[in-house]
XYZ file of C-alpha atoms in Angstrom:
656
model
C 84.613 122.936 -53.222
C 86.965 120.058 -53.771
C 85.684 116.549 -54.101
C 87.562 113.796 -52.388
C 89.701 111.894 -54.839
C 90.881 109.388 -52.291
C 87.569 108.493 -50.724
C 85.771 105.376 -51.769
C 82.549 107.147 -52.719
C 82.696 109.597 -55.568
C 81.240 113.034 -54.853
C 79.964 114.850 -57.920
C 81.137 118.498 -57.867
C 78.410 121.136 -57.649
C 79.218 124.834 -57.001
C 77.354 128.166 -57.092
C 79.118 131.121 -58.681
C 80.477 133.733 -56.210
C 78.754 136.956 -55.109
C 75.622 137.105 -57.277
C 75.002 133.300 -57.255
C 73.732 133.667 -60.812
C 75.063 130.332 -62.043
C 75.263 126.768 -60.761
C 78.054 124.642 -62.251
C 78.054 120.898 -61.877
C 79.497 117.793 -63.491
C 77.110 114.866 -63.729
C 77.810 111.157 -64.144
C 78.143 111.480 -67.923
C 81.236 113.710 -67.547
C 79.654 116.834 -69.039
C 79.942 120.272 -67.480
C 76.561 122.001 -67.227
C 76.093 125.619 -66.157
C 72.545 126.463 -65.036
C 71.102 129.941 -64.697
C 69.591 130.237 -61.215
C 67.389 133.202 -62.207
C 65.697 131.691 -65.251
C 66.038 128.076 -63.951
C 67.313 126.987 -67.377
C 70.418 125.368 -68.784
C 72.783 128.192 -69.680
C 75.686 126.269 -71.212
C 76.907 122.729 -71.677
C 80.475 121.669 -72.358
C 81.661 118.177 -73.267
C 85.394 117.635 -72.638
C 87.085 115.686 -75.419
C 88.118 112.931 -73.007
C 85.146 113.165 -70.657
C 84.894 109.390 -70.239
C 88.574 108.637 -69.642
C 89.356 111.882 -67.774
C 86.440 112.431 -65.414
C 86.022 115.856 -63.828
C 86.753 115.501 -60.095
C 86.554 119.082 -58.805
C 85.261 122.510 -59.878
C 86.125 125.999 -58.661
C 84.772 129.368 -59.825
C 87.324 132.099 -60.386
C 86.932 135.553 -58.816
C 84.395 137.814 -60.508
C 85.851 140.094 -63.177
C 84.719 142.526 -65.847
C 83.971 140.726 -69.066
C 83.631 142.296 -72.514
C 80.756 140.638 -74.322
C 80.712 142.068 -77.836
C 79.335 145.496 -78.778
C 77.415 147.274 -76.058
C 75.378 150.444 -75.968
C 76.893 153.607 -74.570
C 76.273 153.970 -70.878
C 74.804 157.019 -69.264
C 76.851 159.204 -66.999
C 75.071 157.786 -63.963
C 76.018 154.260 -65.082
C 79.598 155.083 -66.058
C 81.027 154.461 -62.590
C 79.175 151.154 -62.165
C 81.154 148.409 -63.880
C 79.438 145.030 -63.556
C 81.653 142.138 -62.555
C 80.534 138.668 -63.531
C 81.665 135.182 -62.733
C 83.460 133.985 -65.841
C 86.205 131.391 -65.482
C 85.716 127.861 -64.182
C 88.618 125.581 -63.258
C 88.045 121.834 -63.598
C 90.472 119.247 -62.238
C 90.407 115.937 -64.099
C 91.415 112.379 -63.262
C 94.029 112.497 -66.051
C 96.064 115.161 -64.199
C 95.149 118.172 -66.345
C 93.270 121.333 -65.357
C 90.708 122.743 -67.804
C 89.817 126.461 -67.675
C 86.350 127.102 -69.107
C 84.998 130.583 -69.904
C 81.252 131.091 -69.486
C 81.492 134.440 -71.288
C 82.934 132.803 -74.396
C 81.023 129.560 -73.949
C 84.196 127.660 -74.810
C 87.420 126.323 -73.352
C 89.733 129.165 -72.315
C 92.922 127.100 -71.914
C 94.262 123.755 -70.699
C 96.906 123.437 -67.996
C 98.616 120.079 -68.380
C 102.005 118.475 -68.032
C 102.327 119.353 -64.367
C 100.690 116.495 -62.459
C 101.323 112.790 -62.856
C 98.191 111.844 -60.903
C 94.545 112.905 -60.814
C 93.786 116.482 -59.709
C 91.693 116.344 -56.510
C 91.298 120.063 -55.752
C 91.698 123.472 -57.409
C 91.653 126.917 -55.743
C 91.920 130.441 -57.165
C 93.965 133.281 -55.734
C 91.516 136.040 -54.732
C 93.402 138.871 -56.480
C 96.143 137.700 -58.853
C 95.473 135.511 -61.887
C 96.916 132.489 -60.104
C 95.507 129.018 -59.617
C 96.571 126.284 -57.187
C 96.003 122.565 -57.804
C 96.593 119.537 -55.549
C 96.992 116.033 -56.886
C 97.381 112.341 -56.090
C 101.096 112.746 -56.882
C 101.444 114.578 -53.473
C 102.429 117.886 -55.137
C 100.921 121.384 -55.298
C 101.345 123.514 -58.428
C 100.956 127.282 -58.700
C 99.728 128.114 -62.217
C 99.992 131.461 -63.973
C 96.928 131.892 -66.173
C 98.451 134.696 -68.229
C 101.167 132.391 -69.538
C 99.310 129.100 -69.060
C 102.373 127.557 -67.386
C 103.354 126.418 -63.895
C 105.142 129.047 -61.803
C 106.049 126.814 -58.886
C 105.684 123.158 -57.873
C 106.444 121.679 -54.454
C 105.828 118.470 -52.510
C 103.095 119.019 -49.956
C 102.672 115.713 -48.161
C 103.528 112.032 -48.145
C 99.967 111.199 -49.125
C 97.719 112.614 -51.862
C 96.660 116.256 -51.579
C 92.870 116.123 -51.287
C 91.914 119.706 -50.378
C 93.180 123.293 -50.743
C 92.062 126.729 -49.576
C 93.580 130.210 -50.057
C 93.145 132.814 -47.318
C 91.008 135.891 -48.119
C 94.103 138.154 -48.145
C 95.955 135.755 -50.492
C 98.981 135.287 -48.226
C 98.315 131.807 -46.794
C 97.422 128.462 -48.330
C 95.873 125.499 -46.521
C 96.586 122.026 -47.905
C 95.509 118.652 -46.561
C 95.895 114.947 -47.045
C 95.497 113.547 -43.557
C 97.648 116.282 -42.007
C 96.585 119.906 -42.510
C 99.447 122.256 -43.382
C 99.380 126.045 -43.589
C 101.838 127.464 -46.150
C 103.304 130.943 -46.514
C 102.739 131.654 -50.210
C 105.637 134.106 -50.425
C 108.264 131.621 -49.233
C 106.373 128.325 -49.895
C 107.316 127.182 -46.381
C 105.130 125.502 -43.755
C 103.718 128.045 -41.280
C 101.696 125.616 -39.097
C 100.679 121.938 -38.935
C 97.345 120.603 -37.634
C 96.619 116.919 -36.911
C 93.376 115.330 -35.833
C 91.661 113.654 -38.801
C 92.043 109.906 -39.298
C 90.773 109.967 -42.899
C 91.439 112.130 -45.941
C 90.344 115.768 -45.510
C 87.795 116.755 -48.160
C 86.902 120.311 -47.100
C 88.948 123.325 -45.995
C 87.461 126.822 -45.546
C 88.664 129.992 -43.840
C 86.027 131.201 -41.380
C 87.487 134.637 -40.514
C 89.353 137.373 -42.387
C 91.631 138.443 -39.533
C 95.466 138.322 -39.717
C 97.163 135.185 -38.327
C 99.142 136.996 -35.604
C 96.010 138.302 -33.871
C 94.797 134.913 -32.491
C 91.639 135.597 -34.480
C 92.261 133.518 -37.607
C 90.004 130.453 -37.743
C 89.402 127.822 -40.395
C 87.248 124.694 -40.544
C 87.845 121.220 -41.983
C 85.778 118.162 -42.839
C 86.983 114.651 -43.635
C 85.687 111.562 -45.410
C 83.353 109.333 -43.338
C 83.440 111.946 -40.555
C 80.232 113.422 -39.109
C 81.937 116.450 -37.631
C 83.192 119.781 -38.911
C 86.251 120.831 -36.918
C 87.188 124.495 -36.355
C 90.884 125.328 -35.786
C 92.387 128.488 -34.297
C 95.741 129.769 -35.552
C 97.377 130.965 -32.316
C 100.333 133.283 -32.084
C 102.097 131.103 -29.495
C 101.781 127.996 -31.695
C 99.659 126.038 -29.171
C 97.023 125.101 -31.728
C 97.289 121.315 -31.764
C 93.598 120.561 -31.230
C 90.393 121.881 -32.763
C 88.551 124.488 -30.707
C 84.950 123.938 -31.916
C 83.096 121.001 -33.494
C 79.869 121.166 -35.508
C 77.842 117.909 -35.466
C 76.370 116.603 -38.730
C 74.225 113.640 -39.765
C 76.645 112.480 -42.477
C 79.856 113.327 -44.310
C 79.884 116.994 -45.530
C 79.411 117.297 -49.276
C 78.927 121.026 -49.923
C 79.739 123.985 -47.636
C 78.881 127.663 -47.935
C 79.761 130.205 -45.247
C 79.669 133.916 -44.559
C 83.013 134.842 -42.986
C 83.339 136.829 -39.783
C 85.279 140.115 -39.904
C 85.332 140.753 -36.144
C 84.668 139.060 -32.815
C 81.243 140.664 -32.637
C 80.182 139.125 -35.970
C 78.987 135.514 -36.086
C 80.016 132.987 -38.700
C 77.042 131.698 -40.715
C 77.402 128.224 -42.124
C 75.296 126.066 -44.499
C 76.373 122.416 -44.825
C 74.802 119.926 -47.235
C 75.564 116.376 -46.147
C 75.881 113.217 -48.181
C 72.462 112.023 -46.991
C 70.830 115.038 -48.702
C 70.081 117.113 -45.571
C 70.960 120.776 -45.021
C 72.273 121.985 -41.648
C 72.478 125.674 -40.740
C 74.866 126.953 -38.058
C 75.509 130.364 -36.528
C 78.344 130.756 -34.019
C 80.607 133.455 -32.575
C 84.207 132.251 -32.855
C 85.948 133.426 -29.713
C 88.178 130.731 -28.260
C 87.559 127.051 -27.534
C 84.177 125.470 -26.919
C 84.178 122.008 -25.324
C 80.642 120.979 -26.204
C 79.950 120.083 -29.892
C 77.609 122.558 -31.589
C 74.294 121.245 -32.925
C 72.745 122.865 -35.998
C 70.385 125.751 -35.352
C 68.130 124.446 -38.145
C 67.956 121.266 -40.271
C 66.170 121.238 -43.639
C 64.937 118.159 -45.488
C 62.968 117.830 -48.732
C 60.462 115.215 -49.888
C 58.017 114.749 -52.747
C 54.228 115.010 -52.585
C 53.354 111.339 -53.073
C 51.277 109.285 -50.643
C 54.414 107.551 -49.400
C 56.863 110.491 -49.436
C 60.362 109.879 -50.765
C 63.217 112.204 -49.719
C 64.625 114.525 -52.388
C 68.413 114.930 -52.038
C 69.779 118.445 -51.677
C 72.828 119.057 -53.868
C 74.043 122.505 -52.762
C 72.994 125.550 -50.761
C 74.068 129.201 -50.819
C 73.417 131.712 -48.043
C 71.913 135.020 -49.060
C 72.562 138.496 -47.690
C 69.442 138.115 -45.577
C 69.783 135.638 -42.713
C 66.531 133.886 -43.675
C 67.111 133.488 -47.433
C 68.832 130.367 -48.761
C 69.304 129.369 -52.396
C 68.834 125.611 -52.784
C 69.685 123.172 -55.560
C 68.005 119.776 -55.293
C 66.984 116.786 -57.379
C 69.321 114.992 -59.789
C 72.676 116.160 -61.110
C 71.427 115.785 -64.675
C 68.582 118.244 -64.143
C 68.683 120.061 -60.795
C 65.962 122.380 -59.500
C 67.031 125.799 -58.164
C 64.854 127.684 -55.674
C 65.178 130.570 -53.208
C 63.581 129.657 -49.906
C 62.700 131.698 -46.844
C 63.624 129.581 -43.822
C 62.404 130.259 -40.326
C 65.553 129.521 -38.327
C 63.552 129.525 -35.075
C 62.340 126.008 -35.984
C 64.876 123.241 -35.404
C 63.583 120.879 -38.101
C 61.932 121.882 -41.374
C 60.635 119.548 -44.084
C 59.845 121.096 -47.470
C 57.556 119.177 -49.857
C 58.000 119.711 -53.588
C 56.526 118.053 -56.660
C 59.606 117.156 -58.699
C 58.832 115.653 -62.076
C 61.769 114.761 -64.268
C 60.849 115.886 -67.758
C 62.275 114.026 -70.736
C 64.001 117.017 -72.341
C 66.495 119.613 -71.140
C 65.360 123.193 -71.762
C 68.070 125.352 -73.318
C 68.225 129.118 -73.206
C 69.159 129.360 -76.865
C 66.202 129.563 -79.208
C 65.600 126.273 -80.967
C 65.132 126.706 -84.714
C 61.748 125.550 -85.999
C 61.539 122.670 -88.433
C 61.516 123.954 -92.018
C 59.991 122.114 -94.960
C 62.436 122.026 -97.900
C 61.450 123.451 -101.275
C 61.466 120.522 -103.712
C 61.712 120.664 -107.503
C 59.902 118.193 -109.756
C 63.181 116.572 -110.840
C 64.438 115.823 -107.340
C 63.599 112.570 -105.562
C 62.883 112.474 -101.833
C 63.471 109.414 -99.669
C 60.812 109.310 -96.960
C 61.351 107.160 -93.843
C 58.686 104.529 -93.431
C 57.866 101.406 -95.383
C 60.781 100.231 -97.533
C 60.076 100.558 -101.203
C 56.981 102.709 -100.834
C 56.851 105.673 -103.162
C 55.566 108.944 -101.781
C 55.274 111.499 -104.562
C 56.244 114.940 -103.360
C 54.563 117.760 -105.212
C 56.919 120.322 -106.604
C 56.182 123.890 -105.641
C 55.369 126.444 -108.241
C 58.106 128.980 -108.839
C 55.581 131.826 -108.813
C 54.951 134.225 -105.973
C 52.151 132.100 -104.531
C 52.756 130.931 -101.017
C 52.474 127.267 -100.258
C 49.530 126.173 -98.214
C 49.750 123.886 -95.244
C 48.839 120.204 -95.641
C 49.032 120.310 -99.455
C 52.397 118.630 -100.003
C 52.472 115.657 -97.651
C 50.298 114.384 -94.868
C 51.829 112.904 -91.784
C 50.636 109.412 -90.879
C 48.175 109.389 -88.022
C 48.629 107.091 -85.045
C 45.710 104.940 -86.203
C 47.362 104.416 -89.604
C 50.657 103.515 -87.934
C 48.874 101.010 -85.704
C 47.296 99.563 -88.834
C 50.743 99.146 -90.350
C 51.881 97.310 -87.230
C 48.838 95.036 -87.550
C 49.956 94.241 -91.072
C 53.450 93.403 -89.868
C 52.307 91.189 -86.999
C 49.567 89.303 -88.900
C 51.339 88.896 -92.227
C 50.882 85.781 -94.327
C 53.794 83.517 -95.136
C 53.470 84.028 -98.849
C 53.503 87.816 -98.670
C 56.688 89.599 -99.779
C 59.037 90.833 -97.045
C 58.983 94.548 -97.727
C 55.228 95.097 -97.914
C 54.227 94.242 -94.362
C 57.352 94.870 -92.267
C 57.539 98.174 -90.462
C 60.930 99.767 -89.881
C 62.276 99.837 -86.353
C 62.587 103.620 -86.279
C 58.782 103.813 -86.469
C 58.613 101.372 -83.580
C 60.930 103.614 -81.559
C 58.875 106.729 -82.368
C 55.648 104.967 -81.444
C 57.165 103.626 -78.243
C 58.266 107.115 -77.164
C 54.806 108.504 -78.023
C 53.138 105.733 -76.052
C 55.370 106.324 -73.028
C 54.820 110.091 -73.071
C 51.045 109.880 -73.563
C 50.714 106.699 -71.446
C 48.545 105.202 -74.190
C 47.992 101.513 -73.443
C 46.762 100.827 -76.994
C 50.018 101.977 -78.614
C 52.155 100.209 -76.027
C 50.250 96.932 -76.432
C 50.787 96.994 -80.185
C 54.520 97.673 -79.836
C 55.102 95.146 -77.052
C 53.381 92.360 -79.010
C 56.342 91.897 -81.331
C 58.403 88.771 -80.657
C 61.275 89.292 -83.084
C 64.528 89.643 -81.148
C 66.144 91.769 -83.870
C 63.249 94.260 -83.940
C 63.256 94.535 -80.132
C 67.023 95.143 -79.982
C 67.003 97.802 -82.710
C 63.964 99.553 -81.259
C 65.534 99.775 -77.792
C 68.868 100.895 -79.276
C 67.171 103.815 -81.089
C 65.324 105.073 -78.023
C 66.447 108.465 -76.687
C 68.103 108.227 -73.255
C 65.389 110.152 -71.323
C 62.830 107.547 -72.442
C 64.785 104.570 -71.062
C 63.683 104.944 -67.439
C 59.941 105.315 -68.275
C 60.292 102.207 -70.459
C 61.809 100.236 -67.571
C 58.984 101.394 -65.272
C 56.383 100.320 -67.862
C 58.096 96.926 -68.259
C 58.147 96.499 -64.460
C 54.428 97.266 -64.290
C 53.625 94.702 -66.996
C 55.905 92.036 -65.497
C 53.589 91.928 -62.485
C 50.637 90.977 -64.664
C 49.780 87.832 -66.621
C 52.610 85.271 -67.004
C 52.143 85.296 -70.789
C 52.847 89.043 -70.851
C 55.794 88.557 -68.496
C 57.447 86.239 -71.036
C 57.297 89.017 -73.650
C 58.431 91.713 -71.202
C 61.541 89.768 -70.180
C 62.803 90.079 -73.766
C 62.352 93.858 -73.683
C 64.007 94.117 -70.266
C 66.958 92.069 -71.499
C 67.369 94.378 -74.519
C 67.248 97.491 -72.292
C 69.905 96.110 -69.936
C 72.168 95.162 -72.857
C 71.847 98.494 -74.690
C 71.565 101.070 -71.866
C 73.430 99.636 -68.863
C 75.917 102.528 -68.803
C 73.126 105.128 -68.707
C 71.180 103.296 -65.989
C 74.326 102.908 -63.887
C 74.896 106.677 -64.071
C 71.540 107.515 -62.439
C 71.995 108.590 -58.790
C 68.701 107.231 -57.436
C 68.553 104.067 -59.533
C 68.009 101.755 -56.553
C 64.893 103.617 -55.425
C 63.494 103.836 -58.952
C 64.042 100.158 -59.694
C 63.181 98.920 -56.195
C 59.954 97.224 -57.302
C 61.781 95.358 -60.065
C 64.523 94.239 -57.658
C 62.014 92.925 -55.088
C 59.971 91.147 -57.742
C 63.022 89.427 -59.235
C 64.284 88.439 -55.773
C 60.936 86.951 -54.742
C 60.660 84.955 -57.965
C 64.257 83.773 -57.770
C 63.673 82.564 -54.182
C 60.767 80.411 -55.346
C 62.811 79.207 -58.338
C 65.542 77.879 -56.039
C 63.014 75.910 -53.993
C 61.297 74.653 -57.129
C 64.585 73.409 -58.606
C 65.253 71.496 -55.372
C 61.751 69.968 -55.542
C 62.250 69.164 -59.230
C 65.509 67.350 -58.440
C 63.926 65.292 -55.648
C 60.925 64.364 -57.801
C 63.230 63.405 -60.670
C 65.231 61.083 -58.400
C 62.015 59.571 -57.022
C 60.543 58.972 -60.473
C 63.745 57.366 -61.777
C 63.821 55.027 -58.722
C 60.217 53.974 -59.364
C 60.946 53.427 -63.047
C 64.021 51.260 -62.357
C 62.144 49.099 -59.786
C 59.351 48.517 -62.318
C 61.909 47.416 -64.895
C 63.544 44.953 -62.469
C 60.152 43.358 -61.755
C 59.430 42.868 -65.424
C 62.908 41.369 -65.997
C 62.424 38.798 -63.127
C 59.355 37.288 -64.836
C 61.213 36.487 -68.072
C 61.678 32.766 -68.956
C 65.386 31.948 -68.937
C 65.146 28.817 -71.144
C 67.617 28.906 -74.000
C 66.191 29.727 -77.385
C 69.141 28.180 -79.237
C 71.948 25.694 -78.271
C 75.081 25.430 -80.351
C 77.193 22.219 -80.102
C 80.806 22.258 -81.256
C 82.203 19.027 -82.764
C 85.341 17.770 -80.934
C 88.470 16.456 -82.726
C 89.801 12.884 -82.347
C 92.707 14.034 -80.195
C 90.428 15.540 -77.588
C 88.013 12.574 -77.395
C 89.663 11.294 -74.221
C 88.978 14.536 -72.348
C 86.241 16.469 -74.136
C 83.493 13.954 -74.899
C 82.407 13.456 -71.309
C 80.212 16.540 -71.335
C 78.448 15.841 -74.648
C 75.478 13.452 -74.427
C 75.200 10.916 -77.213
C 71.687 10.550 -78.504
C 72.030 6.978 -79.832
C 73.535 5.370 -76.706
C 70.957 5.021 -73.942
C 73.448 3.476 -71.513
C 75.453 6.710 -71.448
C 73.016 8.362 -68.991
C 73.388 5.519 -66.473
C 77.174 5.654 -66.647
C 77.088 9.389 -65.994
C 74.962 8.802 -62.908
C 77.547 6.316 -61.642
C 80.273 8.907 -62.250
C 78.289 11.436 -60.274
C 78.045 9.047 -57.298
C 81.797 8.345 -57.348
C 82.432 12.142 -57.455
C 80.296 12.648 -54.328
C 82.212 9.916 -52.508
C 85.476 11.649 -53.436
C 84.197 14.920 -51.982
C 83.362 13.185 -48.685
C 86.850 11.704 -48.520
C 88.327 15.198 -49.120
C 86.310 16.586 -46.238
C 87.569 13.834 -43.876
C 91.214 14.175 -44.899
C 91.604 18.001 -45.060
C 94.650 17.866 -42.751
C 96.414 15.202 -44.875
C 98.129 16.898 -47.846
C 98.394 13.655 -49.814
C 94.634 13.125 -49.720
C 94.035 15.718 -52.440
C 96.446 13.999 -54.827
C 94.759 10.602 -54.152
C 91.352 12.045 -54.889
C 92.642 13.513 -58.098
C 94.072 10.138 -59.099
C 90.797 8.382 -58.285
C 88.943 10.937 -60.326
C 91.193 10.433 -63.322
C 90.795 6.660 -63.110
C 87.042 7.005 -63.045
C 87.150 9.382 -65.990
C 89.137 6.769 -67.897
C 86.564 4.090 -66.937
C 83.885 6.310 -68.317
C 85.734 6.819 -71.550
C 86.323 3.059 -71.907
C 82.632 2.402 -71.470
C 81.803 4.958 -74.147
C 84.224 3.309 -76.577
C 82.676 -0.081 -75.853
């Protein structure tokens, strides 16, 4: 299976091993390769590429089964001597950096690295069915034929103008299909184009040979699927070259994500097909390929999965493998981080089947390897042990006697009970100001341990004690030390408490902020994050809607209140008495007496007021004359002269 490197939505590779279907290999969002054992339903191996964040794994392909030597083995009986078990061993991984990693499940380590050939990301890898050859297609529009015995490229040629997004080798190993938007069939001996097929408008993501017949018999068929295309097209390789259009179409509900098929060896044998779509549904087809068929083929059976809750939620199917029996199908469903494998008997007579399963994501991954039990160290009397807990507290560790007596349980140290830990938290929350720092403060690692215990046991008492802390530093460190599987239960608990009392919501917002700061990358890697955090999204949206309206109301009220306040101030200012509190009189010099003394009243001379009244009357008469003689330009000069004469009369009277 080759994931589409050019499509906008990233498909995470997920492939069953060939023949026995013993293993399921997949790369999750964290870039790690995980190999699951389908028989024991456990994690068989895990491999972390050195550059798994910068060079994401885009595609995976299992190599052909081979005999693998796994250390010393017992001698086989004569009846078993002829039966040599072949196992799936090598895995090829194409990365975004342009290198191809070959991983060996028998060794549990990297077999070799094929790099230096591609300048773009590797979108697809395909093994040769017989020889130790590998083919890789890249964004740099080239195909490379790798020799695994030497670890070097044997041949490199330009395949298309666009990126090569899918490859497939014929069962006899003589032909190679490659596709960008145009599908080309190559002769592997000469590396020349044998046929061209056009019909897809988007990048082709899937190519599979449907029959094992030779190309010159008009019986060679292959199928193709493209990005954003809800059809699987079947093409016939005709001897006369008239194979421009697809002969059969299989209708799907979404873009094909994983395909498994049982090839047809003759006209009398039907092709069996299992297609897992991007929407998580499985479609089963069975069709006899014998020439064109105008009508699109509907699936003979469609399988969906959902959980057992009151409001059922669909469980996405990741991959499916057809068994030897027509009714048996091996399914992988759930999340890429921890998929569930199950063999299911499907009644193909029913068109639609819905399987209900109780899928609970546990917080730990179960490994096949035996986990070593925790051992208590033997301590001498001279050695000093640092115990995590309260800083500065001294926990004497009893030294063991060197004699043959065995140590008894619970004699050396006693683990703190949950009640004692809660008591310590009480001390830290209700500590007096005068108390020393170290005595009542509990370390954040104990907070993290208690928080995980509270989430696993769903103990409200423990959670209440932990969530009561208001120190930003303690909250940040506690969230940072949480194991990743406990992050999602913590977010669900925070969401539940946010819906409660507003006082609790204020505290929970701090915890939610710390989770988003510390674990955004992990949350973004979860496939069904939107469904899991749907309640939180809706709650935030509803509160934000109200907040927008409230801010508008607050602005209007603020404007209204300021208007009222300013009008009140203007009323109070209008009532103020405008009489002068203080008058300052400037003494005039002798030179300015002729012009400046007319405005200053003299307190001793009582006749001055009468003279000023006379001046006022003469001024009014002058104004009337100006109004009558507006058209005469000389009138203004006369009035000015009269005014000056009167001013002089006034000054003379003052001097007298």
